[in-house]
Coordinates of C-alpha atoms and ligand atoms in Angstrom, one line a residue:
X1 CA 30.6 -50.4 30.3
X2 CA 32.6 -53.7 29.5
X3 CA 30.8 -56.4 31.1
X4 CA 27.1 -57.0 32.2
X5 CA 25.3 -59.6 34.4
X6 CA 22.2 -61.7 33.7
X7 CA 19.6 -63.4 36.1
X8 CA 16.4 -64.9 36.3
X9 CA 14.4 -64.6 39.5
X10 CA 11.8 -65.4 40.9
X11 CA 9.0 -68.0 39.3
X12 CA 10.0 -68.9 36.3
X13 CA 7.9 -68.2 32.8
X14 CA 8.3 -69.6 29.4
X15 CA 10.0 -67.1 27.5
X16 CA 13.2 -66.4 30.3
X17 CA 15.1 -68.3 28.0
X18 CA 14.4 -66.7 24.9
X19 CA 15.5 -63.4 26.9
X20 CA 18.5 -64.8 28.2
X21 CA 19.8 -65.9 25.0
X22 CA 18.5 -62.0 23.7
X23 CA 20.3 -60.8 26.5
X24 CA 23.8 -62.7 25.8
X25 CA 23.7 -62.2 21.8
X26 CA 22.8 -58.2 22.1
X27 CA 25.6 -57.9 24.3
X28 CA 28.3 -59.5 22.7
X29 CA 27.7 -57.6 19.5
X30 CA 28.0 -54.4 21.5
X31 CA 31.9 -56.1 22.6
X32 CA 30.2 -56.6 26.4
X33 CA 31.1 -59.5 28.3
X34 CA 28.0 -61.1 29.5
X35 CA 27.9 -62.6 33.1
X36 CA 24.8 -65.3 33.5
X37 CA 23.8 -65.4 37.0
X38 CA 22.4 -68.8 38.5
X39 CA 19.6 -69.1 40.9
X40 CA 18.8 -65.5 40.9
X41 CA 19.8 -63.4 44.0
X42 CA 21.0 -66.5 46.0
X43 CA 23.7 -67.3 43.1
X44 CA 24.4 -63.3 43.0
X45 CA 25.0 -63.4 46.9
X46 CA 26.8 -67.1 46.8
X47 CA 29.2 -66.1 43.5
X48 CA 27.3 -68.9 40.8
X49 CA 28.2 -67.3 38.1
X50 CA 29.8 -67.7 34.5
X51 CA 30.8 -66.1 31.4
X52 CA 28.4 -66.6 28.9
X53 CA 29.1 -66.5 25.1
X54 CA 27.0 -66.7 21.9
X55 CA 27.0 -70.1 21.4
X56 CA 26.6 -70.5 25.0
X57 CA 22.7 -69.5 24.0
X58 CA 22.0 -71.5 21.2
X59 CA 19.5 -74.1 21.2
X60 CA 17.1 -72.5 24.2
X61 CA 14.9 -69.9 22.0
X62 CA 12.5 -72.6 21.8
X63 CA 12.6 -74.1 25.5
X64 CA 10.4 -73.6 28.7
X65 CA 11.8 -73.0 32.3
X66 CA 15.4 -70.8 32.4
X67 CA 18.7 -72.3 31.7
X68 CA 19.8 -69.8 34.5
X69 CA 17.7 -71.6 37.3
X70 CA 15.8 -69.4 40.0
X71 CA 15.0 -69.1 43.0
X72 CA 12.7 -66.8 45.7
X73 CA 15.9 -65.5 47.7
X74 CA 15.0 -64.8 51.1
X75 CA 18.4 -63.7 52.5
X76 CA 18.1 -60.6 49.4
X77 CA 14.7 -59.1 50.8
X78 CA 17.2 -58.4 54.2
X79 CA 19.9 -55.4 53.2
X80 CA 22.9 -57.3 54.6
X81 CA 22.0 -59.7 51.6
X82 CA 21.4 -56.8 49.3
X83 CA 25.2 -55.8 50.5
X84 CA 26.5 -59.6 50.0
X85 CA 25.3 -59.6 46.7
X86 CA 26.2 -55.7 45.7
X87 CA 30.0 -57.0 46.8
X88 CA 30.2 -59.9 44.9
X89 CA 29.1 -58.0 41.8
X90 CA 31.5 -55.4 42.3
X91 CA 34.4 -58.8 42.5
X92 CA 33.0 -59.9 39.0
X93 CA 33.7 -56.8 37.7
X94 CA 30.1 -56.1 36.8
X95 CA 28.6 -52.8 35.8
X96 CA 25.0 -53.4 35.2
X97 CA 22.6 -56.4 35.5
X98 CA 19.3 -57.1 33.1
X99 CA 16.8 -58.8 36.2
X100 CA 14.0 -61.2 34.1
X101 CA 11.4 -61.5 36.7
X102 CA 8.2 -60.4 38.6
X103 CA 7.4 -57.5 40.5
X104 CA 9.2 -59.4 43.7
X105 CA 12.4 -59.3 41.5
X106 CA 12.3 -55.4 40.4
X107 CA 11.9 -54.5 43.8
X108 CA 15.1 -56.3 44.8
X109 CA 16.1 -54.1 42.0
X110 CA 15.6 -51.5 42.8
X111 CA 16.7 -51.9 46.1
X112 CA 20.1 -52.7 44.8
X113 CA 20.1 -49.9 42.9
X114 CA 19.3 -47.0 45.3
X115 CA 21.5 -49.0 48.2
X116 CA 24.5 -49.9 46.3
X117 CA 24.1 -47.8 43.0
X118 CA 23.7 -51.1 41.0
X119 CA 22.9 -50.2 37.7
X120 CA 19.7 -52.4 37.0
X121 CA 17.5 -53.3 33.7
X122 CA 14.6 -55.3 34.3
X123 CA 12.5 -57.3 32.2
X124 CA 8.5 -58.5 33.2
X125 CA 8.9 -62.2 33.3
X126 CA 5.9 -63.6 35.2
X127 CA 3.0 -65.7 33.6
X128 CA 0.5 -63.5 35.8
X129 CA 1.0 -60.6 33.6
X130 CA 0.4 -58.6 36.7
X131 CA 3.3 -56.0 36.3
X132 CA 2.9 -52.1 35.6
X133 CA 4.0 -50.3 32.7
X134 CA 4.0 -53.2 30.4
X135 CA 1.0 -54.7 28.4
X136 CA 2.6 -57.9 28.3
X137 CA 5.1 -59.8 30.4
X138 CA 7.0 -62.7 28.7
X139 CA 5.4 -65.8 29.4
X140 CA 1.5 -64.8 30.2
X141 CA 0.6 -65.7 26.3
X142 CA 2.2 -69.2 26.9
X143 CA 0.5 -69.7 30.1
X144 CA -3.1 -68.9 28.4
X145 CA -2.3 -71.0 25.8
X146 CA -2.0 -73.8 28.2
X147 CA -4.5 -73.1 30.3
X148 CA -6.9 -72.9 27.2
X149 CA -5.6 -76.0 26.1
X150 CA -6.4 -78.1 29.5
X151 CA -10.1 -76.3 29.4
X152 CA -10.9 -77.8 26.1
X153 CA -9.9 -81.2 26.9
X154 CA -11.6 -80.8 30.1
X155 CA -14.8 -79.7 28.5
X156 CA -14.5 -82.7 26.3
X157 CA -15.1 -85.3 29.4
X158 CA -17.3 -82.9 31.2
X159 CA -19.7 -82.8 28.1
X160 CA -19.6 -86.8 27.8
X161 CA -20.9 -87.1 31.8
X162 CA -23.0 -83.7 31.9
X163 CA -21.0 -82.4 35.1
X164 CA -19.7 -79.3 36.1
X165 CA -16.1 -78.8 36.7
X166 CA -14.1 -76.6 38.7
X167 CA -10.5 -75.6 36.7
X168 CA -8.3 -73.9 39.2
X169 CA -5.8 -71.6 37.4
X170 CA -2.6 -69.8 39.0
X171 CA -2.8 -66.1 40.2
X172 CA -2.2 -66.0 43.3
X173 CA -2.7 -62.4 43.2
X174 CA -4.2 -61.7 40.3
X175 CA -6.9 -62.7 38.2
X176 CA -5.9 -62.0 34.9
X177 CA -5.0 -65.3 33.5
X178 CA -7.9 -66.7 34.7
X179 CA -10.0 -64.1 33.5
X180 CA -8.7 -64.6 29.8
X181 CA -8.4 -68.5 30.2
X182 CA -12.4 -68.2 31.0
X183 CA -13.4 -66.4 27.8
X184 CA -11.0 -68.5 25.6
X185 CA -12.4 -72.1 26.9
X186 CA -15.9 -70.7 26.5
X187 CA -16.6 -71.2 30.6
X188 CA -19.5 -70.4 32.3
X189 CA -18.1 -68.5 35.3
X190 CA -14.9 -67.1 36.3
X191 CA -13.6 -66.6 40.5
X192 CA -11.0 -64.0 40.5
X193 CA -9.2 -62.6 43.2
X194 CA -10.2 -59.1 43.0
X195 CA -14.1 -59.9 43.2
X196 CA -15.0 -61.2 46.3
X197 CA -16.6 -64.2 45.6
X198 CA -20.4 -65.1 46.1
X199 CA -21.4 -68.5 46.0
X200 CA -25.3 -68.3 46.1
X201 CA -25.0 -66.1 42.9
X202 CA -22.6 -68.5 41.7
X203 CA -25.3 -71.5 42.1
X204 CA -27.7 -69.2 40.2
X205 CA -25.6 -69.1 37.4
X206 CA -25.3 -72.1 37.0
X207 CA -29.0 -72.4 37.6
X208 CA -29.8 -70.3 34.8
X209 CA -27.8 -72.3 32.5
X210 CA -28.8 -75.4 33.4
X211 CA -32.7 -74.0 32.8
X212 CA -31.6 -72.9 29.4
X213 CA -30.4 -76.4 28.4
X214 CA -26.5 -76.7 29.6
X215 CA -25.8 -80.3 30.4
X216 CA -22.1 -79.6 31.3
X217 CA -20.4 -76.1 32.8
X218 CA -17.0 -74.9 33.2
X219 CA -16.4 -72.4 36.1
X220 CA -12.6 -71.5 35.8
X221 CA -11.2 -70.2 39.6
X222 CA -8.3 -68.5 40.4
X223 CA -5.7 -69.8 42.8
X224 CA -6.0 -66.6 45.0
X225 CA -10.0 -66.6 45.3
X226 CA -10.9 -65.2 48.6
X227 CA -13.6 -68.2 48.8
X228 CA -10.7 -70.8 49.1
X229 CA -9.6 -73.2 46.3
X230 CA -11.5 -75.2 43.5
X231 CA -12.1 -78.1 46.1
X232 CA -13.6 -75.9 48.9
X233 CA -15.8 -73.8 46.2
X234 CA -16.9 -77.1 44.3
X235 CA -18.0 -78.7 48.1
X236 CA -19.7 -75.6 49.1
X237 CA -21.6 -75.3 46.0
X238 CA -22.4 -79.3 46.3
X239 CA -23.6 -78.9 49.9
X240 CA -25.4 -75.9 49.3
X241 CA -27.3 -76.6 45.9
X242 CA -28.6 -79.7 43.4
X243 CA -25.2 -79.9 41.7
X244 CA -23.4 -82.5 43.4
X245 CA -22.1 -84.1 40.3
X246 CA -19.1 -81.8 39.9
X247 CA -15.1 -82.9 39.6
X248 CA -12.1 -80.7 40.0
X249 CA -8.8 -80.0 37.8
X250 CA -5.6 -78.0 38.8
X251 CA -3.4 -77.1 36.3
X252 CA -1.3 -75.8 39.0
X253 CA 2.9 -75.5 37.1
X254 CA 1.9 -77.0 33.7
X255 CA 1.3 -73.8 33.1
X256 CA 4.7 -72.6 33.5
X257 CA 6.6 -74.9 31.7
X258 CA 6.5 -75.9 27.9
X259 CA 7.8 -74.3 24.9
X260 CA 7.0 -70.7 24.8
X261 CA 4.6 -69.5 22.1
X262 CA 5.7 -67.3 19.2
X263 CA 4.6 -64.0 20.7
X264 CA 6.3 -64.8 24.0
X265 CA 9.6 -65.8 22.3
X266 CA 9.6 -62.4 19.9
X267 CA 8.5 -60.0 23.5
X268 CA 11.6 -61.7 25.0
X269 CA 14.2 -61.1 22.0
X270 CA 12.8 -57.8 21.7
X271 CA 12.9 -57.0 25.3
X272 CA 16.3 -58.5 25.7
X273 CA 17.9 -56.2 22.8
X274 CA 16.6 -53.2 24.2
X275 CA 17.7 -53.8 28.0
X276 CA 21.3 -54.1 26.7
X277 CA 21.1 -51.0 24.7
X278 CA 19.5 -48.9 27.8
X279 CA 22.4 -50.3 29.6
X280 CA 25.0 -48.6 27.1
X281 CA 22.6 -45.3 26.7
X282 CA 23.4 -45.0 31.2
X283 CA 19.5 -46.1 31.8
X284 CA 19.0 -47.3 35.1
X285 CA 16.2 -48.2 37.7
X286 CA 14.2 -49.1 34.6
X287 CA 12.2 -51.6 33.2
X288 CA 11.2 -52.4 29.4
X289 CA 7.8 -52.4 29.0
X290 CA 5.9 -53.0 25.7
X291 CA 3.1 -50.4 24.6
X292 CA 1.0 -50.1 21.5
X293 CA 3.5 -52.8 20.2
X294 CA 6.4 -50.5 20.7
X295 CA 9.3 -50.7 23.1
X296 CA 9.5 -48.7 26.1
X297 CA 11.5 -47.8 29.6
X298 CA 9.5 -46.7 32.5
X299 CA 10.5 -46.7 36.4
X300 CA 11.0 -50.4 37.9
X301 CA 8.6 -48.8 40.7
X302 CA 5.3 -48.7 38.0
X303 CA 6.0 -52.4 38.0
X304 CA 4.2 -52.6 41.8
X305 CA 2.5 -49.1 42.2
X306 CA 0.6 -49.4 38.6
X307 CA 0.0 -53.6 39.1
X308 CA -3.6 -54.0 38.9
X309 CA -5.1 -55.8 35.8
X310 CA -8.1 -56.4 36.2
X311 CA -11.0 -55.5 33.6
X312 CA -14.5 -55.6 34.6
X313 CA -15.3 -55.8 31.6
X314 CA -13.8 -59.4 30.8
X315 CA -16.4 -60.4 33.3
X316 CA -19.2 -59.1 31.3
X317 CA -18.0 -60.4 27.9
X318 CA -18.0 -63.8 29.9
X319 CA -21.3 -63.0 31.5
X320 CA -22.7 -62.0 28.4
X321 CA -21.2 -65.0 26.6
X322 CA -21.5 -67.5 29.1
X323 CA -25.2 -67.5 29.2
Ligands
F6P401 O1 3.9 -65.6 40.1 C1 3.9 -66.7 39.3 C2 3.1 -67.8 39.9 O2 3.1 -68.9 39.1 C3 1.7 -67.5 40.4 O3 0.7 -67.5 39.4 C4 1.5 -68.6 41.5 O4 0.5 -68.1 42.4 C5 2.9 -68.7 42.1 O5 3.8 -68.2 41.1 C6 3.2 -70.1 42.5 O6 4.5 -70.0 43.2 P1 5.4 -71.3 43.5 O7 6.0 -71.8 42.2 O8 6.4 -70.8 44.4 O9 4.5 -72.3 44.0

């Protein structure tokens, strides 16, 4: 193998940089050339890419969002895409590609890799840390960190005017950041996707703490909750309950930019270095996954069929903690 290609697809996660520049660094002192390719699948199918170098990385360890852009590439889910893309890899000369991205991505993938025999690394780069065979994907800690961070500041205001407040998360599909994000900003509540949502027990809990001397609540709801969004859960609660004296924050993408944390820069490096060497050892179809702190490969397909994350018993530490 003499030259490799690297892309970021999909949302983008603080910490895609700090594998890219991984990426580049462990490849060139293996002699690979390294390929970054913009915009994800779009720039594979379109050509937008160039030859990166060391230096080419340097200054980004330390900075949010992904120097190779990215994009949600429609035109790849259809296999005449799939085909555009395999060909222009095959122009370029490249002979394996390290994909940083979501489930979305690997499946693309993998795709690419049964279809065209594309040999294919990928990395978990989602702040839902929602993938399979990984404990971690590279930008979640970030993304909890900030989440945490708007929570506190909320609860500073919320305390000052005794109201309740509603913090909408991201997770779409998946309630794991907001699940953590709850027990780190000490809320009272948490709406995740994958419990359907009830708002008269909801009231009650909120009930109960107001009886046992809470002046101000935080009740942290995922994006994906199945009773709508903060605004819609926060007016239903209003209309059907005393609490009417409630406000509502999104923190929406500030969670997915910013400089990523320690642990997510380190996951990345480490990830990075080890997709480049299972590229030289002929690995493909794999992802790298981290596991009791160590390193490992598993098949791109546990990223969707092994996905779920959720821990009931998050909830109860919340309930339990909450009260
Ligand atoms: O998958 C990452 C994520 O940030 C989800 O948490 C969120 O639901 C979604 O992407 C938002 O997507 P977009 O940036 O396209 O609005």
């Amino acid at each position: 193998m003499n030259r490799i290609g690297v892309l970021t697809s999909g949302g983008d996660s603080p910490g895609m940089n700090a594998a890219v520049r991984a990426v580049v660094r462990a490849g060139v002192e293996k002699n690979l050339e390294v390929v970054g390719i913009h915009r994800g699948y779009q720039g594979m199918i379109d050509g937008e890419m160039e030859l990166l170098a060391a230096r080419s990385v340097s200054g980004i360890i330390n900075r949010g969002g992904t120097i190779l852009h990215s994009a949600r590439c429609m035109e790849f889910m259809k296999p005449e895409g799939r085909a555009r893309a395999a060909e222009k890899l095959r122009e370029w000369n490249i002979e394996g590609i390290v994909v940083v991205g979501g489930d979305g991505s690997y499946r693309g993938a993998h795709a690419l890799y049964t279809e065209h025999g594309i040999t294919c690394i990928g990395l978990p780069g989602t702040i839902d840390n929602d993938i399979g065979g990984t404990e971690y994907t590279i930008g979640f800690d970030t993304a909890i960190n900030t989440a945490m961070e708007a929570i506190d500041r909320v609860r500073d205001t919320a305390a000052s005017h005794d109201r309740i407040f509603f913090v909408e998360v991201m997770g779409r599909h998946s309630g794991y950041i907001s699940m953590i994000t709850a027990i780190a900003g000490g809320a009272e509540e948490v709406l995740v996707p994958e419990r359907p949502t009830d708002i008269p027990a909801l009231v009650e809990t909120l009930r109960t703490g107001h009886a046992g001397g809470k002046t101000s609540m935080i009740v942290v709801v995922a994006e994906g909750d199945d009773a709508g969004n903060a605004f819609e859960i926060a007016q239903k609660v209003a209309e059907t309950s005393e609490f009417k004296n409630t406000r509502v924050t999104i923190i929406g993408h500030l969670q997915r930019g910013g400089s990523p944390t320690a642990f997510d820069r380190v996951l990345a490096s480490r990830m990075g270095v080890r997709a480049v060497s299972a590229l030289l050892e002929g690995e493909s179809g794999k992802m790298v996954g981290i596991h009791n702190q160590e390193m490992v490969l598993c098949p791109l397909s546990d990223a969707w069929e092994n996905r779920t994350r959720f821990k009931p018993e998050l909830l109860e530490v919340l309930r339990v903690l909450g009260t």
